[in-house]
Short mmCIF file of C-alpha atoms in Angstrom, two decimals:
data_model
loop_
_atom_site.label_atom_id
_atom_site.label_comp_id
_atom_site.label_asym_id
_atom_site.label_seq_id
_atom_site.Cartn_x
_atom_site.Cartn_y
_atom_site.Cartn_z
CA MET A 1 13.45 -160.57 40.08
CA ASP A 2 10.33 -162.45 41.32
CA PHE A 3 9.11 -164.25 38.22
CA ASN A 4 6.04 -166.34 38.77
CA LEU A 5 5.52 -168.38 35.60
CA LYS A 6 2.41 -170.08 37.09
CA LYS A 7 0.73 -166.75 37.63
CA LEU A 8 1.83 -165.49 34.29
CA THR A 9 0.37 -168.61 32.58
CA SER A 10 -2.85 -168.20 34.46
CA ASP A 11 -3.27 -164.47 33.55
CA ALA A 12 -2.53 -165.34 29.83
CA GLY A 13 -5.27 -167.97 29.93
CA VAL A 14 -7.72 -165.64 31.43
CA PHE A 15 -6.94 -162.90 28.89
CA PHE A 16 -7.22 -165.41 26.05
CA THR A 17 -10.69 -166.65 27.37
CA ARG A 18 -11.96 -163.21 27.65
CA ALA A 19 -10.78 -162.28 24.10
CA VAL A 20 -12.61 -165.35 22.75
CA GLN A 21 -15.75 -164.41 24.62
CA PHE A 22 -15.48 -160.76 23.42
CA THR A 23 -14.91 -161.77 19.78
CA GLU A 24 -17.84 -164.19 19.79
CA GLU A 25 -20.03 -161.49 21.24
CA LYS A 26 -19.11 -159.16 18.46
CA LEU A 27 -19.76 -161.84 15.86
CA GLY A 28 -23.14 -162.67 17.51
CA SER A 29 -22.31 -166.25 18.37
CA ALA A 30 -22.24 -165.85 22.09
CA GLU A 31 -24.71 -164.29 24.55
CA LYS A 32 -23.87 -160.99 26.36
CA THR A 33 -25.12 -159.79 29.71
CA GLU A 34 -26.67 -156.39 29.40
CA LEU A 35 -26.27 -153.75 32.09
CA ASP A 36 -29.37 -152.28 33.59
CA ALA A 37 -30.87 -149.16 32.03
CA HIS A 38 -29.89 -146.88 34.89
CA LEU A 39 -26.29 -147.86 34.77
CA GLU A 40 -26.30 -147.50 30.93
CA ASN A 41 -27.66 -143.89 31.34
CA LEU A 42 -24.97 -143.13 33.94
CA ILE A 43 -22.24 -144.37 31.59
CA ALA A 44 -23.50 -142.28 28.68
CA ARG A 45 -23.73 -139.28 30.80
CA ALA A 46 -20.18 -139.74 32.12
CA ASP A 47 -18.91 -140.15 28.54
CA CYS A 48 -20.67 -136.96 27.46
CA THR A 49 -19.19 -135.11 30.48
CA LYS A 50 -15.69 -136.21 29.75
CA ASN A 51 -15.79 -135.40 26.02
CA TRP A 52 -17.21 -131.88 26.49
CA THR A 53 -15.00 -131.08 29.55
CA GLU A 54 -11.96 -132.03 27.53
CA LYS A 55 -12.97 -129.84 24.60
CA ILE A 56 -13.78 -126.91 26.90
CA PHE A 57 -10.42 -127.35 28.71
CA ARG A 58 -8.40 -127.45 25.46
CA GLN A 59 -10.13 -124.34 24.08
CA THR A 60 -9.76 -122.45 27.25
CA GLU A 61 -6.03 -123.13 27.09
CA VAL A 62 -6.02 -121.78 23.46
CA LEU A 63 -7.87 -118.68 24.76
CA LEU A 64 -5.58 -118.03 27.62
CA GLN A 65 -2.34 -118.90 25.86
CA PRO A 66 -2.78 -118.58 22.04
CA ASN A 67 0.98 -119.53 21.44
CA PRO A 68 1.15 -123.29 20.88
CA SER A 69 4.86 -123.42 21.79
CA ALA A 70 4.25 -121.78 25.11
CA ARG A 71 1.51 -124.31 25.71
CA ILE A 72 3.80 -127.22 25.03
CA GLU A 73 6.51 -125.79 27.26
CA GLU A 74 3.99 -125.33 30.19
CA PHE A 75 2.91 -128.94 29.68
CA PHE A 76 6.32 -130.27 29.99
CA TYR A 77 6.86 -128.13 33.11
CA GLU A 78 3.78 -129.56 34.68
CA LYS A 79 4.70 -133.16 33.80
CA LEU A 80 8.26 -132.66 35.28
CA ASP A 81 6.57 -131.04 38.36
CA LYS A 82 8.56 -127.83 38.00
CA LYS A 83 7.54 -124.31 38.41
CA ILE A 84 6.44 -122.56 35.16
CA PRO A 85 8.70 -119.54 34.55
CA SER A 86 7.02 -116.11 34.63
CA ARG A 87 6.36 -114.63 31.17
CA THR A 88 5.99 -110.96 30.23
CA THR A 89 2.64 -110.37 28.59
CA ASN A 90 2.39 -108.72 25.25
CA GLY A 91 0.94 -105.57 26.79
CA GLU A 92 3.83 -105.29 29.29
CA LEU A 93 6.35 -105.81 26.49
CA LEU A 94 4.69 -103.18 24.32
CA GLY A 95 4.61 -100.73 27.14
CA GLN A 96 8.27 -101.24 27.92
CA TYR A 97 9.20 -100.66 24.29
CA MET A 98 7.21 -97.34 24.22
CA LEU A 99 8.98 -96.16 27.39
CA ASP A 100 12.39 -97.14 25.87
CA ALA A 101 11.51 -95.28 22.63
CA ALA A 102 10.41 -92.20 24.61
CA LYS A 103 13.86 -92.04 26.21
CA ASP A 104 15.55 -91.89 22.76
CA PHE A 105 12.99 -89.40 21.23
CA GLY A 106 13.16 -87.23 24.33
CA PRO A 107 10.61 -87.18 27.17
CA GLY A 108 10.05 -83.48 26.74
CA THR A 109 8.86 -83.69 23.12
CA PRO A 110 5.21 -84.16 22.38
CA TYR A 111 5.83 -87.54 20.86
CA GLY A 112 8.03 -88.71 23.65
CA SER A 113 5.76 -87.66 26.50
CA THR A 114 2.83 -89.19 24.76
CA LEU A 115 4.78 -92.49 24.41
CA ILE A 116 5.48 -92.42 28.12
CA THR A 117 1.80 -91.93 28.92
CA VAL A 118 0.58 -94.70 26.52
CA GLY A 119 3.35 -97.04 27.59
CA GLU A 120 2.41 -96.75 31.19
CA TYR A 121 -1.13 -97.69 30.40
CA GLN A 122 -0.10 -100.55 28.20
CA SER A 123 1.90 -101.89 31.14
CA ARG A 124 -1.17 -101.63 33.27
CA LEU A 125 -3.25 -103.51 30.64
CA GLY A 126 -0.59 -106.16 30.57
CA GLY A 127 -0.66 -106.46 34.41
CA ALA A 128 -4.44 -106.88 34.32
CA GLU A 129 -4.05 -109.56 31.62
CA ARG A 130 -1.47 -111.41 33.79
CA GLU A 131 -3.79 -111.38 36.85
CA PHE A 132 -6.64 -112.62 34.64
CA LEU A 133 -4.54 -115.44 33.30
CA GLN A 134 -3.38 -116.53 36.73
CA THR A 135 -7.01 -116.38 38.26
CA SER A 136 -8.44 -118.31 35.39
CA ALA A 137 -5.77 -120.98 35.57
CA ILE A 138 -6.37 -121.47 39.30
CA ASN A 139 -10.11 -121.28 39.39
CA PHE A 140 -11.18 -122.78 36.11
CA LEU A 141 -8.52 -124.78 34.35
CA THR A 142 -7.11 -126.61 37.32
CA PRO A 143 -10.54 -128.17 38.46
CA LEU A 144 -11.20 -129.36 34.88
CA ARG A 145 -7.73 -130.85 34.65
CA ASN A 146 -8.19 -132.47 38.05
CA PHE A 147 -11.34 -134.21 36.80
CA LEU A 148 -9.76 -135.44 33.58
CA GLU A 149 -6.59 -136.68 35.22
CA GLY A 150 -7.98 -137.88 38.53
CA ASP A 151 -11.72 -138.72 38.79
CA TRP A 152 -12.12 -139.82 35.27
CA ARG A 153 -9.14 -142.10 35.38
CA THR A 154 -10.67 -143.77 38.46
CA ILE A 155 -14.00 -144.16 36.74
CA SER A 156 -12.34 -145.52 33.55
CA LYS A 157 -10.31 -148.03 35.68
CA GLU A 158 -13.42 -149.34 37.41
CA ARG A 159 -15.36 -149.53 34.17
CA ARG A 160 -12.75 -151.69 32.60
CA LEU A 161 -12.78 -153.96 35.67
CA LEU A 162 -16.59 -154.12 35.32
CA GLU A 163 -16.23 -155.13 31.67
CA ASN A 164 -13.83 -157.84 32.67
CA ARG A 165 -16.25 -159.12 35.32
CA ARG A 166 -19.05 -159.15 32.77
CA LEU A 167 -16.92 -161.28 30.44
CA ASP A 168 -16.12 -163.63 33.20
CA LEU A 169 -19.75 -163.91 34.07
CA ASP A 170 -20.75 -164.70 30.48
CA ILE A 171 -17.92 -167.21 30.16
CA CYS A 172 -19.28 -169.04 33.30
CA LYS A 173 -22.83 -168.90 31.90
CA ALA A 174 -21.52 -170.41 28.67
CA ARG A 175 -19.83 -173.33 30.70
CA VAL A 176 -22.98 -174.00 32.74
CA LYS A 177 -25.02 -174.18 29.45
CA LYS A 178 -22.45 -176.57 27.98
CA ALA A 179 -22.40 -178.73 31.08
CA LYS A 180 -26.23 -179.06 31.04
CA GLN A 181 -26.28 -179.83 27.39
CA ALA A 182 -23.75 -182.66 27.99
CA GLU A 183 -25.89 -184.07 30.80
CA ALA A 184 -29.08 -183.86 28.74
CA LYS A 185 -27.23 -185.65 25.90
CA ALA A 186 -26.04 -188.35 28.25
CA ALA A 187 -29.50 -188.83 29.68
CA ALA A 188 -30.87 -189.14 26.21
CA GLU A 189 -28.66 -192.22 25.43
CA PRO A 190 -30.16 -195.71 26.18
CA ASP A 191 -28.95 -197.47 29.25
CA PHE A 192 -26.88 -200.56 28.50
CA GLN A 193 -28.74 -202.66 31.26
CA GLU A 194 -32.19 -201.68 29.96
CA THR A 195 -31.42 -202.58 26.33
CA ARG A 196 -30.44 -206.23 27.21
CA PRO A 197 -32.55 -209.16 28.40
CA ARG A 198 -32.38 -209.83 32.12
CA ASN A 199 -30.82 -213.33 31.68
CA TYR A 200 -28.12 -211.78 29.46
CA VAL A 201 -27.39 -209.08 32.14
CA LEU A 202 -27.20 -211.66 34.99
CA SER A 203 -24.94 -213.97 32.96
CA ALA A 204 -22.82 -210.98 31.86
CA SER A 205 -22.64 -209.84 35.51
CA ALA A 206 -21.64 -213.35 36.71
CA SER A 207 -19.02 -213.58 33.92
CA ALA A 208 -17.72 -210.13 34.91
CA GLN A 209 -17.47 -211.11 38.52
CA SER A 210 -15.59 -214.26 37.74
CA SER A 211 -13.22 -212.45 35.46
CA GLY A 212 -12.77 -209.57 37.88
CA GLY A 213 -13.87 -206.77 35.50
CA TRP A 214 -16.81 -204.27 35.25
CA ASP A 215 -15.47 -202.23 32.28
CA SER A 216 -18.76 -201.32 30.49
CA TRP A 217 -20.66 -200.36 33.68
CA ASP A 218 -17.70 -198.59 35.14
CA LEU A 219 -17.16 -196.45 31.97
CA GLU A 220 -20.88 -195.47 31.91
CA ASP A 221 -20.78 -194.56 35.58
CA SER A 222 -17.56 -192.48 35.26
CA LYS A 223 -18.96 -190.46 32.41
CA GLU A 224 -22.18 -189.77 34.29
CA SER A 225 -20.21 -188.71 37.33
CA ALA A 226 -17.86 -186.45 35.33
CA ASN A 227 -20.82 -184.63 33.76
CA VAL A 228 -22.36 -184.08 37.15
CA MET A 229 -19.17 -182.81 38.69
CA ASP A 230 -18.57 -180.48 35.73
CA GLN A 231 -21.94 -179.03 36.00
CA ARG A 232 -21.65 -178.45 39.76
CA LYS A 233 -18.31 -176.82 39.28
CA ALA A 234 -19.58 -174.57 36.48
CA GLU A 235 -22.54 -173.55 38.65
CA GLN A 236 -20.36 -172.78 41.61
CA GLU A 237 -18.07 -170.56 39.34
CA LEU A 238 -21.19 -168.89 37.98
CA ARG A 239 -22.37 -167.98 41.41
CA VAL A 240 -18.93 -166.48 42.29
CA ALA A 241 -18.75 -164.60 39.04
CA GLN A 242 -22.27 -163.25 39.46
CA THR A 243 -21.37 -162.05 43.03
CA GLU A 244 -18.15 -160.25 41.78
CA PHE A 245 -20.07 -158.73 38.87
CA ASP A 246 -22.82 -157.36 41.08
CA ARG A 247 -20.27 -155.85 43.52
CA GLN A 248 -18.25 -154.19 40.73
CA ALA A 249 -21.46 -152.89 39.20
CA GLU A 250 -22.40 -151.27 42.47
CA VAL A 251 -18.93 -149.65 42.87
CA THR A 252 -19.07 -148.30 39.24
CA ARG A 253 -22.58 -147.00 39.71
CA LEU A 254 -21.53 -144.99 42.83
CA LEU A 255 -18.63 -143.42 41.00
CA LEU A 256 -20.77 -142.61 38.04
CA GLU A 257 -23.37 -140.99 40.22
CA GLY A 258 -20.71 -138.68 41.47
CA ILE A 259 -20.72 -136.93 38.05
CA SER A 260 -23.55 -134.81 39.39
CA SER A 261 -21.37 -133.30 42.02
CA THR A 262 -18.73 -132.83 39.38
CA HIS A 263 -21.22 -130.73 37.33
CA VAL A 264 -21.94 -128.62 40.36
CA ASN A 265 -18.27 -128.06 41.09
CA HIS A 266 -17.66 -127.16 37.40
CA LEU A 267 -20.71 -124.70 37.50
CA ARG A 268 -19.13 -122.93 40.42
CA CYS A 269 -15.79 -122.75 38.60
CA LEU A 270 -17.58 -121.35 35.47
CA HIS A 271 -19.04 -118.50 37.46
CA GLU A 272 -15.60 -117.64 38.85
CA PHE A 273 -14.17 -117.71 35.27
CA VAL A 274 -16.81 -115.35 34.13
CA GLU A 275 -16.24 -113.07 37.03
CA ALA A 276 -12.63 -113.00 36.31
CA GLN A 277 -13.36 -112.07 32.73
CA ALA A 278 -15.74 -109.28 33.71
CA THR A 279 -13.13 -107.88 36.18
CA TYR A 280 -10.44 -108.07 33.51
CA TYR A 281 -12.44 -106.29 30.77
CA ALA A 282 -13.73 -103.66 33.23
CA GLN A 283 -10.14 -102.81 34.17
CA CYS A 284 -9.13 -102.53 30.56
CA HIS A 285 -12.14 -100.29 29.80
CA GLN A 286 -11.23 -98.08 32.83
CA TYR A 287 -7.63 -97.82 31.72
CA MET A 288 -8.63 -96.88 28.14
CA GLN A 289 -11.02 -94.23 29.33
CA GLU A 290 -8.31 -92.81 31.60
CA LEU A 291 -5.81 -92.90 28.73
CA GLN A 292 -8.29 -91.04 26.49
CA LYS A 293 -8.66 -88.38 28.97
CA GLU A 294 -4.95 -88.02 29.48
CA LEU A 295 -4.41 -87.57 25.75
CA SER A 296 -7.29 -85.12 25.45
CA ARG A 297 -5.73 -82.73 27.91
CA TYR A 298 -3.09 -81.70 25.34
CA PRO A 299 -5.08 -81.02 22.23
CA ASN A 300 -2.54 -78.49 20.83
CA SER A 301 0.52 -80.63 21.53
CA PHE A 302 0.50 -82.02 17.97
CA ALA A 303 0.30 -78.44 16.27
CA SER A 304 4.05 -78.13 15.91
CA ASN A 305 4.19 -81.39 13.88
CA ALA A 306 1.05 -80.96 11.92
CA ASN A 307 0.81 -80.00 8.29
CA PRO A 308 -1.02 -76.75 7.48
CA SER A 309 -3.31 -78.62 4.96
CA THR A 310 -6.81 -79.32 6.04
CA SER A 311 -7.69 -82.93 6.69
CA ALA A 312 -10.75 -84.89 7.84
CA THR A 313 -10.33 -85.78 11.59
CA CYS A 314 -12.45 -87.48 14.16
CA PRO A 315 -12.64 -86.26 17.78
CA SER A 316 -12.33 -89.28 20.06
CA PRO A 317 -15.50 -89.55 22.07
CA VAL A 318 -15.11 -91.18 25.61
CA SER A 319 -17.78 -93.70 24.80
CA SER A 320 -19.84 -94.60 21.70
CA ALA A 321 -21.37 -97.68 23.24
CA THR A 322 -24.81 -96.06 23.00
CA LEU A 323 -24.71 -96.57 19.24
CA PRO A 324 -23.22 -100.00 18.55
CA GLY A 325 -21.53 -100.32 15.14
CA VAL A 326 -21.52 -96.58 14.57
CA SER A 327 -18.23 -94.81 14.63
CA PRO A 328 -18.02 -91.09 15.36
CA PRO A 329 -18.11 -88.78 12.33
CA CYS A 330 -15.21 -86.78 11.19
CA LEU A 331 -14.49 -83.07 11.57
CA ALA A 332 -12.72 -80.94 8.96
CA SER A 333 -9.56 -79.76 10.76
CA THR A 334 -6.14 -78.39 10.18
CA SER A 335 -4.71 -80.43 13.18
CA THR A 336 -3.56 -84.00 13.60
CA PRO A 337 -6.29 -86.66 13.21
CA GLY A 338 -8.22 -87.24 16.48
CA ILE A 339 -8.17 -83.58 17.58
CA ALA A 340 -10.91 -81.16 16.71
CA ARG A 341 -9.64 -77.69 15.56
CA GLU A 342 -10.38 -74.93 18.07
CA PRO A 343 -12.37 -71.93 16.75
CA SER A 344 -10.21 -69.28 15.41
CA GLY A 345 -9.86 -66.05 17.37
CA PRO A 346 -10.70 -65.44 21.03
CA LEU A 347 -14.19 -66.29 22.09
CA LYS A 348 -15.59 -65.56 25.50
CA ILE A 349 -18.60 -67.88 25.93
CA GLN A 350 -19.92 -65.77 28.84
CA ASP A 351 -20.22 -62.81 26.58
CA VAL A 352 -22.24 -64.63 23.84
CA GLN A 353 -26.00 -64.03 23.88
CA GLN A 354 -28.53 -66.26 22.27
CA PRO A 355 -29.87 -64.57 19.13
CA SER A 356 -33.59 -63.96 18.88
CA THR A 357 -33.64 -66.06 15.58
CA GLY A 358 -31.48 -68.81 14.17
CA HIS A 359 -31.27 -71.09 17.18
CA ARG A 360 -32.28 -74.71 16.86
CA LYS A 361 -32.72 -77.84 18.83
CA ALA A 362 -30.20 -80.55 18.40
CA LYS A 363 -29.91 -84.22 19.61
CA VAL A 364 -26.48 -85.40 20.85
CA LEU A 365 -25.23 -88.43 19.10
CA TYR A 366 -22.16 -89.27 21.19
CA ASP A 367 -20.77 -88.49 24.59
CA TYR A 368 -18.33 -85.68 24.63
CA ASP A 369 -15.93 -84.41 27.34
CA ALA A 370 -15.18 -80.71 27.46
CA HIS A 371 -11.50 -80.01 26.96
CA ASP A 372 -11.68 -76.66 28.77
CA THR A 373 -14.05 -74.37 30.36
CA SER A 374 -15.13 -72.79 27.03
CA GLU A 375 -16.67 -76.12 25.99
CA LEU A 376 -19.86 -77.81 27.02
CA SER A 377 -19.78 -81.61 27.91
CA LEU A 378 -22.38 -83.64 26.25
CA LEU A 379 -24.34 -86.88 26.87
CA ALA A 380 -25.66 -89.09 24.18
CA ASP A 381 -29.36 -88.72 23.35
CA GLU A 382 -29.92 -85.50 25.24
CA LEU A 383 -31.52 -82.41 23.58
CA ILE A 384 -29.79 -79.05 23.67
CA THR A 385 -30.25 -75.65 22.12
CA VAL A 386 -27.58 -74.65 19.53
CA TYR A 387 -26.83 -71.56 17.54
CA THR A 388 -23.86 -69.88 15.75
CA VAL A 389 -22.19 -66.46 16.15
CA PRO A 390 -20.38 -64.37 13.60
CA GLY A 391 -16.70 -65.32 13.18
CA MET A 392 -17.09 -68.70 14.82
CA ASP A 393 -15.48 -71.81 13.24
CA PRO A 394 -18.12 -73.60 11.08
CA ASP A 395 -17.21 -76.90 12.80
CA TRP A 396 -18.45 -75.67 16.17
CA LEU A 397 -21.66 -74.25 17.54
CA VAL A 398 -22.65 -72.69 20.78
CA GLY A 399 -24.76 -75.04 22.87
CA GLU A 400 -27.02 -74.29 25.81
CA ARG A 401 -28.50 -76.66 28.32
CA GLY A 402 -30.42 -74.80 31.09
CA ASN A 403 -27.84 -72.34 32.60
CA GLN A 404 -24.88 -74.17 31.11
CA LYS A 405 -23.35 -72.78 27.91
CA GLY A 406 -20.32 -73.83 25.84
CA LYS A 407 -18.83 -74.68 22.48
CA VAL A 408 -19.90 -78.02 21.00
CA PRO A 409 -18.59 -79.90 17.81
CA VAL A 410 -21.11 -79.97 15.12
CA THR A 411 -20.43 -83.60 14.15
CA TYR A 412 -21.57 -84.81 17.56
CA LEU A 413 -25.05 -83.39 16.88
CA GLU A 414 -28.13 -84.14 14.86
CA LEU A 415 -29.81 -80.85 14.04
CA LEU A 416 -33.55 -81.01 14.40
CA SER A 417 -35.94 -78.92 12.31
#
């Protein structure tokens, strides 16, 4: 082991001197060199960037992985430089459970076949979530982490070095000031030769020469020389410290100005993150629309398990986005909730004729997809003509739009006077 005691002692002395200077500055008993305004603004901007980047990074981690135990596990895998094991998403797990349950209940039963359909779509949703998490981690989290663990550590290291150079500069300034004060004090003291008569000086000089000693004059000259040498040394150290401080300030300034390019990079990453979110939610919306259409193809599949009693049920519209915060109204039906009851008795729409009286205009409140050829698909906010025929279920009306005709649910309409 190479142990350099001299270097260790020197470093300890420098550290102690800097600590004394820092303490005196905090107490207001020592002067402090202030950085220029531009550098101070760059430092403040860098600190703001670091603080908010760290908060955004942490909260994004929580958004993508709400489980704190899983986040801790991923953190250790990253520190150990090992591959993070692949995890099954909640949607994929739910889909697998539904598929397994369908096997036990019987794939041919209405409940089992529906579980299979829903389970498959849940697995698709889970796959879309997995892709979103991977894309967001690569395009958004990784650049933020690289800044915090790479660029910011370099900036922090150079800032600490700049602070040390500033302390060294202020220490040298204090030494120069002290040396000048000592020289001024020595110059203010009366000269020994000038305060004695000339005859006394000559006799003292002759006596000193005969005795072989110049103690008084030698002492004064040595003090004067020591003060001059101390001042020159302190001034030389000050010039060196000033040069090192200016050089380190320039290096730090260049690094801090790079924060602007960091903002540009993070802006690009933010756009990619939003794009990944938009793609993910669009996929989820598409899958849910397809799932609703799949389930609406079998409106009577629940009849064998339904109770004969009448219940308030709500047909599931494909989309209710046109009226935010308003849910579709309910229909009185004898079937399972979510399925509008079909009109009792056979009804051929082609044979129905519009009566001369009793027809009204109606405004469509929600989108509605026809389940079969006897029904009329609706679009929110459109106007259609509606009327009833004898023997028709009161929850349904006959709607006409141009040459198109079909049954429509009453609760999807607003009847106009």
